[in-house]
Amino acid sequence: MAIKRGARGGARNSASRVSHALSVSQVTNLIAASEFAETIGLPFNRMITVHWQGAGIPLLGMAKATGRFIDLLTRALARHAFKTAWLWVHENGDRKGGHAHILMYVPAQMVSIIGKLQKRWLRTITDSPYQCGVICSRPIGGRLGLEIGNPALHALNLETALGYVLKGADAAAVKSHNLTRVEPGGLIIGKRCGVSQNISPKARKDDKKCLRF
């Protein structure tokens, strides 16, 4: 049976779409997606930050670059017969410039393999030598396999990681979801966030339909 990758979902990127913060609906979707990832056995256990401006990618090209990076990562996992789920959020700061935060499920036995590949992927995406500090990849909770060894502690750390990723929410979203960490998300051109198809609103809706039968 073919392994189904966490394919990219959602509306297409558009240069005419400009935003400065995550909306209520976006935050609601990201939180629900994170919860559903755990439900289907693919809990987010890794946080990856890619500083696209530092890699020479302009703001307009950031969505395409993030999509390409995630595609290469999911394909690498699929070649080893692993499924994944993910979400990403774009931010733009005065010091960091345009960058992407990615929460993702990466099996512990694949971490070293992915670590060796990701700098090569960045060279391919940017068509330039890798710049030190462009990518930061860490296990959520500080150690591999925490989601298995100590699920309760992993859940607390994931809540913190998700809160960090959602910090660029607008006032309505902050109030609606009682977010405690708030910082300017910055100007973003095109899509501001996204989730894999297997944890998308459609996937979650289809799962609820199955439970009724």
mmCIF file with all atom_site columns, C-alpha atoms in Angstrom:
data_model
loop_
_atom_site.group_PDB
_atom_site.id
_atom_site.type_symbol
_atom_site.label_atom_id
_atom_site.label_alt_id
_atom_site.label_comp_id
_atom_site.label_asym_id
_atom_site.label_entity_id
_atom_site.label_seq_id
_atom_site.pdbx_PDB_ins_code
_atom_site.Cartn_x
_atom_site.Cartn_y
_atom_site.Cartn_z
_atom_site.occupancy
_atom_site.B_iso_or_equiv
_atom_site.pdbx_formal_charge
_atom_site.auth_seq_id
_atom_site.auth_comp_id
_atom_site.auth_asym_id
_atom_site.auth_atom_id
_atom_site.pdbx_PDB_model_num
ATOM 1   C CA . MET A 1 1   ? 0.000   0.000  0.000  1.00 0.00 ? 1   MET A CA 1
ATOM 2   C CA . ALA A 1 2   ? 1.349   3.442  -0.899 1.00 0.00 ? 2   ALA A CA 1
ATOM 3   C CA . ILE A 1 3   ? 2.247   5.747  1.960  1.00 0.00 ? 3   ILE A CA 1
ATOM 4   C CA . LYS A 1 4   ? 0.104   8.837  2.010  1.00 0.00 ? 4   LYS A CA 1
ATOM 5   C CA . ARG A 1 5   ? 2.148   11.952 2.651  1.00 0.00 ? 5   ARG A CA 1
ATOM 6   C CA . GLY A 1 6   ? 0.891   14.975 4.545  1.00 0.00 ? 6   GLY A CA 1
ATOM 7   C CA . ALA A 1 7   ? 0.219   16.854 1.316  1.00 0.00 ? 7   ALA A CA 1
ATOM 8   C CA . ARG A 1 8   ? -0.061  20.595 1.240  1.00 0.00 ? 8   ARG A CA 1
ATOM 9   C CA . GLY A 1 9   ? -3.608  21.877 1.571  1.00 0.00 ? 9   GLY A CA 1
ATOM 10  C CA . GLY A 1 10  ? -5.457  25.184 1.581  1.00 0.00 ? 10  GLY A CA 1
ATOM 11  C CA . ALA A 1 11  ? -5.916  28.088 -0.781 1.00 0.00 ? 11  ALA A CA 1
ATOM 12  C CA . ARG A 1 12  ? -3.138  28.982 -3.170 1.00 0.00 ? 12  ARG A CA 1
ATOM 13  C CA . ASN A 1 13  ? -0.607  31.654 -2.388 1.00 0.00 ? 13  ASN A CA 1
ATOM 14  C CA . SER A 1 14  ? -1.376  35.056 -3.910 1.00 0.00 ? 14  SER A CA 1
ATOM 15  C CA . ALA A 1 15  ? 0.723   38.218 -4.110 1.00 0.00 ? 15  ALA A CA 1
ATOM 16  C CA . SER A 1 16  ? -2.467  40.242 -3.670 1.00 0.00 ? 16  SER A CA 1
ATOM 17  C CA . ARG A 1 17  ? -3.149  38.704 -0.262 1.00 0.00 ? 17  ARG A CA 1
ATOM 18  C CA . VAL A 1 18  ? -1.551  40.768 2.496  1.00 0.00 ? 18  VAL A CA 1
ATOM 19  C CA . SER A 1 19  ? -1.979  40.326 6.248  1.00 0.00 ? 19  SER A CA 1
ATOM 20  C CA . HIS A 1 20  ? -0.425  41.495 9.491  1.00 0.00 ? 20  HIS A CA 1
ATOM 21  C CA . ALA A 1 21  ? -1.754  38.914 11.965 1.00 0.00 ? 21  ALA A CA 1
ATOM 22  C CA . LEU A 1 22  ? -3.388  35.516 12.345 1.00 0.00 ? 22  LEU A CA 1
ATOM 23  C CA . SER A 1 23  ? -7.186  35.723 12.358 1.00 0.00 ? 23  SER A CA 1
ATOM 24  C CA . VAL A 1 24  ? -9.631  33.970 14.682 1.00 0.00 ? 24  VAL A CA 1
ATOM 25  C CA . SER A 1 25  ? -10.449 31.363 12.037 1.00 0.00 ? 25  SER A CA 1
ATOM 26  C CA . GLN A 1 26  ? -6.773  30.700 11.338 1.00 0.00 ? 26  GLN A CA 1
ATOM 27  C CA . VAL A 1 27  ? -5.912  30.255 15.008 1.00 0.00 ? 27  VAL A CA 1
ATOM 28  C CA . THR A 1 28  ? -8.956  28.022 15.499 1.00 0.00 ? 28  THR A CA 1
ATOM 29  C CA . ASN A 1 29  ? -7.873  25.857 12.575 1.00 0.00 ? 29  ASN A CA 1
ATOM 30  C CA . LEU A 1 30  ? -4.253  25.592 13.749 1.00 0.00 ? 30  LEU A CA 1
ATOM 31  C CA . ILE A 1 31  ? -5.259  24.565 17.268 1.00 0.00 ? 31  ILE A CA 1
ATOM 32  C CA . ALA A 1 32  ? -7.747  21.995 15.967 1.00 0.00 ? 32  ALA A CA 1
ATOM 33  C CA . ALA A 1 33  ? -5.162  20.652 13.522 1.00 0.00 ? 33  ALA A CA 1
ATOM 34  C CA . SER A 1 34  ? -2.629  20.185 16.310 1.00 0.00 ? 34  SER A CA 1
ATOM 35  C CA . GLU A 1 35  ? -5.160  18.288 18.409 1.00 0.00 ? 35  GLU A CA 1
ATOM 36  C CA . PHE A 1 36  ? -6.190  16.110 15.467 1.00 0.00 ? 36  PHE A CA 1
ATOM 37  C CA . ALA A 1 37  ? -2.564  15.258 14.662 1.00 0.00 ? 37  ALA A CA 1
ATOM 38  C CA . GLU A 1 38  ? -2.368  13.596 18.060 1.00 0.00 ? 38  GLU A CA 1
ATOM 39  C CA . THR A 1 39  ? -5.688  11.855 17.483 1.00 0.00 ? 39  THR A CA 1
ATOM 40  C CA . ILE A 1 40  ? -4.381  10.165 14.326 1.00 0.00 ? 40  ILE A CA 1
ATOM 41  C CA . GLY A 1 41  ? -1.132  9.135  16.000 1.00 0.00 ? 41  GLY A CA 1
ATOM 42  C CA . LEU A 1 42  ? 1.102   11.825 14.499 1.00 0.00 ? 42  LEU A CA 1
ATOM 43  C CA . PRO A 1 43  ? 1.621   14.270 17.394 1.00 0.00 ? 43  PRO A CA 1
ATOM 44  C CA . PHE A 1 44  ? 3.840   17.242 16.669 1.00 0.00 ? 44  PHE A CA 1
ATOM 45  C CA . ASN A 1 45  ? 7.193   16.454 18.236 1.00 0.00 ? 45  ASN A CA 1
ATOM 46  C CA . ARG A 1 46  ? 9.506   18.829 16.401 1.00 0.00 ? 46  ARG A CA 1
ATOM 47  C CA . MET A 1 47  ? 9.695   22.570 15.841 1.00 0.00 ? 47  MET A CA 1
ATOM 48  C CA . ILE A 1 48  ? 11.589  23.837 12.823 1.00 0.00 ? 48  ILE A CA 1
ATOM 49  C CA . THR A 1 49  ? 12.270  27.503 12.138 1.00 0.00 ? 49  THR A CA 1
ATOM 50  C CA . VAL A 1 50  ? 13.603  28.598 8.761  1.00 0.00 ? 50  VAL A CA 1
ATOM 51  C CA . HIS A 1 51  ? 14.853  32.174 8.430  1.00 0.00 ? 51  HIS A CA 1
ATOM 52  C CA . TRP A 1 52  ? 14.073  32.723 4.771  1.00 0.00 ? 52  TRP A CA 1
ATOM 53  C CA . GLN A 1 53  ? 15.285  36.311 4.649  1.00 0.00 ? 53  GLN A CA 1
ATOM 54  C CA . GLY A 1 54  ? 18.646  35.154 5.971  1.00 0.00 ? 54  GLY A CA 1
ATOM 55  C CA . ALA A 1 55  ? 18.708  32.606 3.148  1.00 0.00 ? 55  ALA A CA 1
ATOM 56  C CA . GLY A 1 56  ? 18.082  35.300 0.547  1.00 0.00 ? 56  GLY A CA 1
ATOM 57  C CA . ILE A 1 57  ? 14.407  34.534 -0.096 1.00 0.00 ? 57  ILE A CA 1
ATOM 58  C CA . PRO A 1 58  ? 12.243  37.677 -0.518 1.00 0.00 ? 58  PRO A CA 1
ATOM 59  C CA . LEU A 1 59  ? 8.935   38.033 1.279  1.00 0.00 ? 59  LEU A CA 1
ATOM 60  C CA . LEU A 1 60  ? 7.001   37.325 -1.911 1.00 0.00 ? 60  LEU A CA 1
ATOM 61  C CA . GLY A 1 61  ? 8.799   34.001 -2.396 1.00 0.00 ? 61  GLY A CA 1
ATOM 62  C CA . MET A 1 62  ? 8.512   32.766 1.175  1.00 0.00 ? 62  MET A CA 1
ATOM 63  C CA . ALA A 1 63  ? 5.323   30.697 0.783  1.00 0.00 ? 63  ALA A CA 1
ATOM 64  C CA . LYS A 1 64  ? 6.749   28.831 -2.203 1.00 0.00 ? 64  LYS A CA 1
ATOM 65  C CA . ALA A 1 65  ? 10.005  28.185 -0.335 1.00 0.00 ? 65  ALA A CA 1
ATOM 66  C CA . THR A 1 66  ? 8.220   26.875 2.761  1.00 0.00 ? 66  THR A CA 1
ATOM 67  C CA . GLY A 1 67  ? 6.020   24.633 0.638  1.00 0.00 ? 67  GLY A CA 1
ATOM 68  C CA . ARG A 1 68  ? 9.036   23.224 -1.177 1.00 0.00 ? 68  ARG A CA 1
ATOM 69  C CA . PHE A 1 69  ? 10.904  22.565 2.079  1.00 0.00 ? 69  PHE A CA 1
ATOM 70  C CA . ILE A 1 70  ? 7.942   20.723 3.614  1.00 0.00 ? 70  ILE A CA 1
ATOM 71  C CA . ASP A 1 71  ? 7.414   18.748 0.408  1.00 0.00 ? 71  ASP A CA 1
ATOM 72  C CA . LEU A 1 72  ? 11.032  17.563 0.404  1.00 0.00 ? 72  LEU A CA 1
ATOM 73  C CA . LEU A 1 73  ? 10.791  16.624 4.075  1.00 0.00 ? 73  LEU A CA 1
ATOM 74  C CA . THR A 1 74  ? 7.554   14.675 3.709  1.00 0.00 ? 74  THR A CA 1
ATOM 75  C CA . ARG A 1 75  ? 8.911   12.851 0.664  1.00 0.00 ? 75  ARG A CA 1
ATOM 76  C CA . ALA A 1 76  ? 12.025  11.858 2.593  1.00 0.00 ? 76  ALA A CA 1
ATOM 77  C CA . LEU A 1 77  ? 9.865   10.435 5.382  1.00 0.00 ? 77  LEU A CA 1
ATOM 78  C CA . ALA A 1 78  ? 7.649   8.624  2.882  1.00 0.00 ? 78  ALA A CA 1
ATOM 79  C CA . ARG A 1 79  ? 10.665  6.938  1.294  1.00 0.00 ? 79  ARG A CA 1
ATOM 80  C CA . HIS A 1 80  ? 11.259  5.319  4.687  1.00 0.00 ? 80  HIS A CA 1
ATOM 81  C CA . ALA A 1 81  ? 7.543   4.397  4.988  1.00 0.00 ? 81  ALA A CA 1
ATOM 82  C CA . PHE A 1 82  ? 6.693   7.058  7.576  1.00 0.00 ? 82  PHE A CA 1
ATOM 83  C CA . LYS A 1 83  ? 3.660   9.332  7.575  1.00 0.00 ? 83  LYS A CA 1
ATOM 84  C CA . THR A 1 84  ? 3.659   12.812 9.025  1.00 0.00 ? 84  THR A CA 1
ATOM 85  C CA . ALA A 1 85  ? 1.454   15.787 9.858  1.00 0.00 ? 85  ALA A CA 1
ATOM 86  C CA . TRP A 1 86  ? 2.427   19.426 10.078 1.00 0.00 ? 86  TRP A CA 1
ATOM 87  C CA . LEU A 1 87  ? 1.425   23.049 10.358 1.00 0.00 ? 87  LEU A CA 1
ATOM 88  C CA . TRP A 1 88  ? 3.329   26.213 9.538  1.00 0.00 ? 88  TRP A CA 1
ATOM 89  C CA . VAL A 1 89  ? 3.050   29.924 10.269 1.00 0.00 ? 89  VAL A CA 1
ATOM 90  C CA . HIS A 1 90  ? 4.888   32.795 8.600  1.00 0.00 ? 90  HIS A CA 1
ATOM 91  C CA . GLU A 1 91  ? 6.122   35.837 10.505 1.00 0.00 ? 91  GLU A CA 1
ATOM 92  C CA . ASN A 1 92  ? 8.079   38.931 9.559  1.00 0.00 ? 92  ASN A CA 1
ATOM 93  C CA . GLY A 1 93  ? 10.125  40.845 12.123 1.00 0.00 ? 93  GLY A CA 1
ATOM 94  C CA . ASP A 1 94  ? 12.411  43.871 12.038 1.00 0.00 ? 94  ASP A CA 1
ATOM 95  C CA . ARG A 1 95  ? 15.459  41.843 13.061 1.00 0.00 ? 95  ARG A CA 1
ATOM 96  C CA . LYS A 1 96  ? 14.644  38.351 11.748 1.00 0.00 ? 96  LYS A CA 1
ATOM 97  C CA . GLY A 1 97  ? 12.833  39.343 8.588  1.00 0.00 ? 97  GLY A CA 1
ATOM 98  C CA . GLY A 1 98  ? 10.560  36.796 6.934  1.00 0.00 ? 98  GLY A CA 1
ATOM 99  C CA . HIS A 1 99  ? 10.674  33.361 8.549  1.00 0.00 ? 99  HIS A CA 1
ATOM 100 C CA . ALA A 1 100 ? 8.609   30.199 8.962  1.00 0.00 ? 100 ALA A CA 1
ATOM 101 C CA . HIS A 1 101 ? 7.759   28.242 12.101 1.00 0.00 ? 101 HIS A CA 1
ATOM 102 C CA . ILE A 1 102 ? 6.877   24.600 11.421 1.00 0.00 ? 102 ILE A CA 1
ATOM 103 C CA . LEU A 1 103 ? 5.432   22.115 13.915 1.00 0.00 ? 103 LEU A CA 1
ATOM 104 C CA . MET A 1 104 ? 5.732   18.582 12.614 1.00 0.00 ? 104 MET A CA 1
ATOM 105 C CA . TYR A 1 105 ? 5.763   14.898 13.449 1.00 0.00 ? 105 TYR A CA 1
ATOM 106 C CA . VAL A 1 106 ? 9.181   13.369 12.742 1.00 0.00 ? 106 VAL A CA 1
ATOM 107 C CA . PRO A 1 107 ? 9.901   9.824  14.006 1.00 0.00 ? 107 PRO A CA 1
ATOM 108 C CA . ALA A 1 108 ? 12.929  9.710  16.311 1.00 0.00 ? 108 ALA A CA 1
ATOM 109 C CA . GLN A 1 109 ? 14.778  7.285  14.041 1.00 0.00 ? 109 GLN A CA 1
ATOM 110 C CA . MET A 1 110 ? 14.524  9.772  11.166 1.00 0.00 ? 110 MET A CA 1
ATOM 111 C CA . VAL A 1 111 ? 15.884  12.845 12.945 1.00 0.00 ? 111 VAL A CA 1
ATOM 112 C CA . SER A 1 112 ? 19.551  12.291 12.093 1.00 0.00 ? 112 SER A CA 1
ATOM 113 C CA . ILE A 1 113 ? 18.708  11.483 8.469  1.00 0.00 ? 113 ILE A CA 1
ATOM 114 C CA . ILE A 1 114 ? 16.569  14.606 8.082  1.00 0.00 ? 114 ILE A CA 1
ATOM 115 C CA . GLY A 1 115 ? 19.239  16.678 9.800  1.00 0.00 ? 115 GLY A CA 1
ATOM 116 C CA . LYS A 1 116 ? 21.773  15.692 7.159  1.00 0.00 ? 116 LYS A CA 1
ATOM 117 C CA . LEU A 1 117 ? 19.369  16.406 4.311  1.00 0.00 ? 117 LEU A CA 1
ATOM 118 C CA . GLN A 1 118 ? 17.816  19.734 5.277  1.00 0.00 ? 118 GLN A CA 1
ATOM 119 C CA . LYS A 1 119 ? 20.853  21.925 4.542  1.00 0.00 ? 119 LYS A CA 1
ATOM 120 C CA . ARG A 1 120 ? 21.053  20.350 1.089  1.00 0.00 ? 120 ARG A CA 1
ATOM 121 C CA . TRP A 1 121 ? 17.368  21.111 0.574  1.00 0.00 ? 121 TRP A CA 1
ATOM 122 C CA . LEU A 1 122 ? 17.934  24.739 1.514  1.00 0.00 ? 122 LEU A CA 1
ATOM 123 C CA . ARG A 1 123 ? 20.774  25.000 -0.989 1.00 0.00 ? 123 ARG A CA 1
ATOM 124 C CA . THR A 1 124 ? 18.436  23.595 -3.643 1.00 0.00 ? 124 THR A CA 1
ATOM 125 C CA . ILE A 1 125 ? 15.579  25.963 -2.738 1.00 0.00 ? 125 ILE A CA 1
ATOM 126 C CA . THR A 1 126 ? 17.711  29.102 -2.503 1.00 0.00 ? 126 THR A CA 1
ATOM 127 C CA . ASP A 1 127 ? 20.220  28.193 -5.216 1.00 0.00 ? 127 ASP A CA 1
ATOM 128 C CA . SER A 1 128 ? 22.998  29.465 -2.960 1.00 0.00 ? 128 SER A CA 1
ATOM 129 C CA . PRO A 1 129 ? 25.344  28.123 -0.251 1.00 0.00 ? 129 PRO A CA 1
ATOM 130 C CA . TYR A 1 130 ? 23.818  27.432 3.145  1.00 0.00 ? 130 TYR A CA 1
ATOM 131 C CA . GLN A 1 131 ? 24.088  30.355 5.565  1.00 0.00 ? 131 GLN A CA 1
ATOM 132 C CA . CYS A 1 132 ? 24.791  29.538 9.211  1.00 0.00 ? 132 CYS A CA 1
ATOM 133 C CA . GLY A 1 133 ? 21.745  30.003 11.440 1.00 0.00 ? 133 GLY A CA 1
ATOM 134 C CA . VAL A 1 134 ? 19.145  29.846 8.665  1.00 0.00 ? 134 VAL A CA 1
ATOM 135 C CA . ILE A 1 135 ? 17.513  26.721 10.100 1.00 0.00 ? 135 ILE A CA 1
ATOM 136 C CA . CYS A 1 136 ? 16.845  25.694 13.687 1.00 0.00 ? 136 CYS A CA 1
ATOM 137 C CA . SER A 1 137 ? 15.319  22.267 14.372 1.00 0.00 ? 137 SER A CA 1
ATOM 138 C CA . ARG A 1 138 ? 14.590  21.055 17.897 1.00 0.00 ? 138 ARG A CA 1
ATOM 139 C CA . PRO A 1 139 ? 12.519  18.322 19.552 1.00 0.00 ? 139 PRO A CA 1
ATOM 140 C CA . ILE A 1 140 ? 9.502   19.660 21.404 1.00 0.00 ? 140 ILE A CA 1
ATOM 141 C CA . GLY A 1 141 ? 10.233  19.216 25.088 1.00 0.00 ? 141 GLY A CA 1
ATOM 142 C CA . GLY A 1 142 ? 13.971  19.009 24.533 1.00 0.00 ? 142 GLY A CA 1
ATOM 143 C CA . ARG A 1 143 ? 14.400  15.295 23.927 1.00 0.00 ? 143 ARG A CA 1
ATOM 144 C CA . LEU A 1 144 ? 13.498  12.685 21.340 1.00 0.00 ? 144 LEU A CA 1
ATOM 145 C CA . GLY A 1 145 ? 10.575  10.360 21.996 1.00 0.00 ? 145 GLY A CA 1
ATOM 146 C CA . LEU A 1 146 ? 9.037   12.485 24.746 1.00 0.00 ? 146 LEU A CA 1
ATOM 147 C CA . GLU A 1 147 ? 5.583   12.013 23.205 1.00 0.00 ? 147 GLU A CA 1
ATOM 148 C CA . ILE A 1 148 ? 5.972   8.272  23.866 1.00 0.00 ? 148 ILE A CA 1
ATOM 149 C CA . GLY A 1 149 ? 7.992   8.241  27.087 1.00 0.00 ? 149 GLY A CA 1
ATOM 150 C CA . ASN A 1 150 ? 6.073   10.994 28.886 1.00 0.00 ? 150 ASN A CA 1
ATOM 151 C CA . PRO A 1 151 ? 2.910   12.025 26.992 1.00 0.00 ? 151 PRO A CA 1
ATOM 152 C CA . ALA A 1 152 ? 1.744   14.417 29.720 1.00 0.00 ? 152 ALA A CA 1
ATOM 153 C CA . LEU A 1 153 ? 5.024   16.341 29.714 1.00 0.00 ? 153 LEU A CA 1
ATOM 154 C CA . HIS A 1 154 ? 5.052   16.364 25.925 1.00 0.00 ? 154 HIS A CA 1
ATOM 155 C CA . ALA A 1 155 ? 1.520   17.804 25.898 1.00 0.00 ? 155 ALA A CA 1
ATOM 156 C CA . LEU A 1 156 ? 2.607   20.679 28.156 1.00 0.00 ? 156 LEU A CA 1
ATOM 157 C CA . ASN A 1 157 ? 5.621   21.443 25.983 1.00 0.00 ? 157 ASN A CA 1
ATOM 158 C CA . LEU A 1 158 ? 3.558   21.229 22.804 1.00 0.00 ? 158 LEU A CA 1
ATOM 159 C CA . GLU A 1 159 ? 1.084   23.713 24.266 1.00 0.00 ? 159 GLU A CA 1
ATOM 160 C CA . THR A 1 160 ? 3.985   26.109 24.848 1.00 0.00 ? 160 THR A CA 1
ATOM 161 C CA . ALA A 1 161 ? 5.367   25.563 21.337 1.00 0.00 ? 161 ALA A CA 1
ATOM 162 C CA . LEU A 1 162 ? 1.956   26.086 19.766 1.00 0.00 ? 162 LEU A CA 1
ATOM 163 C CA . GLY A 1 163 ? 1.456   29.233 21.825 1.00 0.00 ? 163 GLY A CA 1
ATOM 164 C CA . TYR A 1 164 ? 4.754   30.546 20.494 1.00 0.00 ? 164 TYR A CA 1
ATOM 165 C CA . VAL A 1 165 ? 3.741   29.822 16.902 1.00 0.00 ? 165 VAL A CA 1
ATOM 166 C CA . LEU A 1 166 ? 0.386   31.566 17.458 1.00 0.00 ? 166 LEU A CA 1
ATOM 167 C CA . LYS A 1 167 ? 1.882   34.670 19.068 1.00 0.00 ? 167 LYS A CA 1
ATOM 168 C CA . GLY A 1 168 ? 1.250   36.779 15.960 1.00 0.00 ? 168 GLY A CA 1
ATOM 169 C CA . ALA A 1 169 ? -2.533  36.552 16.363 1.00 0.00 ? 169 ALA A CA 1
ATOM 170 C CA . ASP A 1 170 ? -4.835  39.553 16.125 1.00 0.00 ? 170 ASP A CA 1
ATOM 171 C CA . ALA A 1 171 ? -6.698  40.971 19.120 1.00 0.00 ? 171 ALA A CA 1
ATOM 172 C CA . ALA A 1 172 ? -9.889  39.049 18.392 1.00 0.00 ? 172 ALA A CA 1
ATOM 173 C CA . ALA A 1 173 ? -8.023  35.728 18.186 1.00 0.00 ? 173 ALA A CA 1
ATOM 174 C CA . VAL A 1 174 ? -6.091  36.480 21.371 1.00 0.00 ? 174 VAL A CA 1
ATOM 175 C CA . LYS A 1 175 ? -9.347  37.122 23.219 1.00 0.00 ? 175 LYS A CA 1
ATOM 176 C CA . SER A 1 176 ? -11.203 34.184 21.661 1.00 0.00 ? 176 SER A CA 1
ATOM 177 C CA . HIS A 1 177 ? -8.520  31.630 22.543 1.00 0.00 ? 177 HIS A CA 1
ATOM 178 C CA . ASN A 1 178 ? -7.083  33.250 25.687 1.00 0.00 ? 178 ASN A CA 1
ATOM 179 C CA . LEU A 1 179 ? -3.613  33.418 24.175 1.00 0.00 ? 179 LEU A CA 1
ATOM 180 C CA . THR A 1 180 ? -0.998  34.552 26.672 1.00 0.00 ? 180 THR A CA 1
ATOM 181 C CA . ARG A 1 181 ? 1.931   35.289 24.372 1.00 0.00 ? 181 ARG A CA 1
ATOM 182 C CA . VAL A 1 182 ? 1.378   38.123 21.912 1.00 0.00 ? 182 VAL A CA 1
ATOM 183 C CA . GLU A 1 183 ? 3.873   39.745 19.551 1.00 0.00 ? 183 GLU A CA 1
ATOM 184 C CA . PRO A 1 184 ? 3.535   41.526 16.201 1.00 0.00 ? 184 PRO A CA 1
ATOM 185 C CA . GLY A 1 185 ? 3.338   39.013 13.367 1.00 0.00 ? 185 GLY A CA 1
ATOM 186 C CA . GLY A 1 186 ? 4.508   41.473 10.746 1.00 0.00 ? 186 GLY A CA 1
ATOM 187 C CA . LEU A 1 187 ? 3.567   42.000 7.120  1.00 0.00 ? 187 LEU A CA 1
ATOM 188 C CA . ILE A 1 188 ? 3.104   38.763 5.165  1.00 0.00 ? 188 ILE A CA 1
ATOM 189 C CA . ILE A 1 189 ? 2.411   38.519 1.443  1.00 0.00 ? 189 ILE A CA 1
ATOM 190 C CA . GLY A 1 190 ? 0.386   35.455 0.434  1.00 0.00 ? 190 GLY A CA 1
ATOM 191 C CA . LYS A 1 191 ? -0.588  32.626 2.770  1.00 0.00 ? 191 LYS A CA 1
ATOM 192 C CA . ARG A 1 192 ? 0.151   33.255 6.413  1.00 0.00 ? 192 ARG A CA 1
ATOM 193 C CA . CYS A 1 193 ? -0.307  29.697 7.643  1.00 0.00 ? 193 CYS A CA 1
ATOM 194 C CA . GLY A 1 194 ? -1.183  26.197 6.525  1.00 0.00 ? 194 GLY A CA 1
ATOM 195 C CA . VAL A 1 195 ? -1.723  22.602 7.660  1.00 0.00 ? 195 VAL A CA 1
ATOM 196 C CA . SER A 1 196 ? -1.263  19.224 6.006  1.00 0.00 ? 196 SER A CA 1
ATOM 197 C CA . GLN A 1 197 ? -4.299  17.697 4.311  1.00 0.00 ? 197 GLN A CA 1
ATOM 198 C CA . ASN A 1 198 ? -4.534  14.823 6.784  1.00 0.00 ? 198 ASN A CA 1
ATOM 199 C CA . ILE A 1 199 ? -5.319  17.271 9.616  1.00 0.00 ? 199 ILE A CA 1
ATOM 200 C CA . SER A 1 200 ? -7.198  19.868 7.558  1.00 0.00 ? 200 SER A CA 1
ATOM 201 C CA . PRO A 1 201 ? -10.792 20.958 8.283  1.00 0.00 ? 201 PRO A CA 1
ATOM 202 C CA . LYS A 1 202 ? -12.014 18.451 5.670  1.00 0.00 ? 202 LYS A CA 1
ATOM 203 C CA . ALA A 1 203 ? -10.064 15.585 7.235  1.00 0.00 ? 203 ALA A CA 1
ATOM 204 C CA . ARG A 1 204 ? -11.403 16.458 10.676 1.00 0.00 ? 204 ARG A CA 1
ATOM 205 C CA . LYS A 1 205 ? -14.955 16.699 9.347  1.00 0.00 ? 205 LYS A CA 1
ATOM 206 C CA . ASP A 1 206 ? -14.674 13.362 7.544  1.00 0.00 ? 206 ASP A CA 1
ATOM 207 C CA . ASP A 1 207 ? -13.383 11.750 10.733 1.00 0.00 ? 207 ASP A CA 1
ATOM 208 C CA . LYS A 1 208 ? -16.421 12.965 12.663 1.00 0.00 ? 208 LYS A CA 1
ATOM 209 C CA . LYS A 1 209 ? -18.702 11.525 9.972  1.00 0.00 ? 209 LYS A CA 1
ATOM 210 C CA . CYS A 1 210 ? -17.017 8.130  10.343 1.00 0.00 ? 210 CYS A CA 1
ATOM 211 C CA . LEU A 1 211 ? -17.573 8.206  14.102 1.00 0.00 ? 211 LEU A CA 1
ATOM 212 C CA . ARG A 1 212 ? -21.324 8.559  13.563 1.00 0.00 ? 212 ARG A CA 1
ATOM 213 C CA . PHE A 1 213 ? -21.548 5.238  11.740 1.00 0.00 ? 213 PHE A CA 1
#
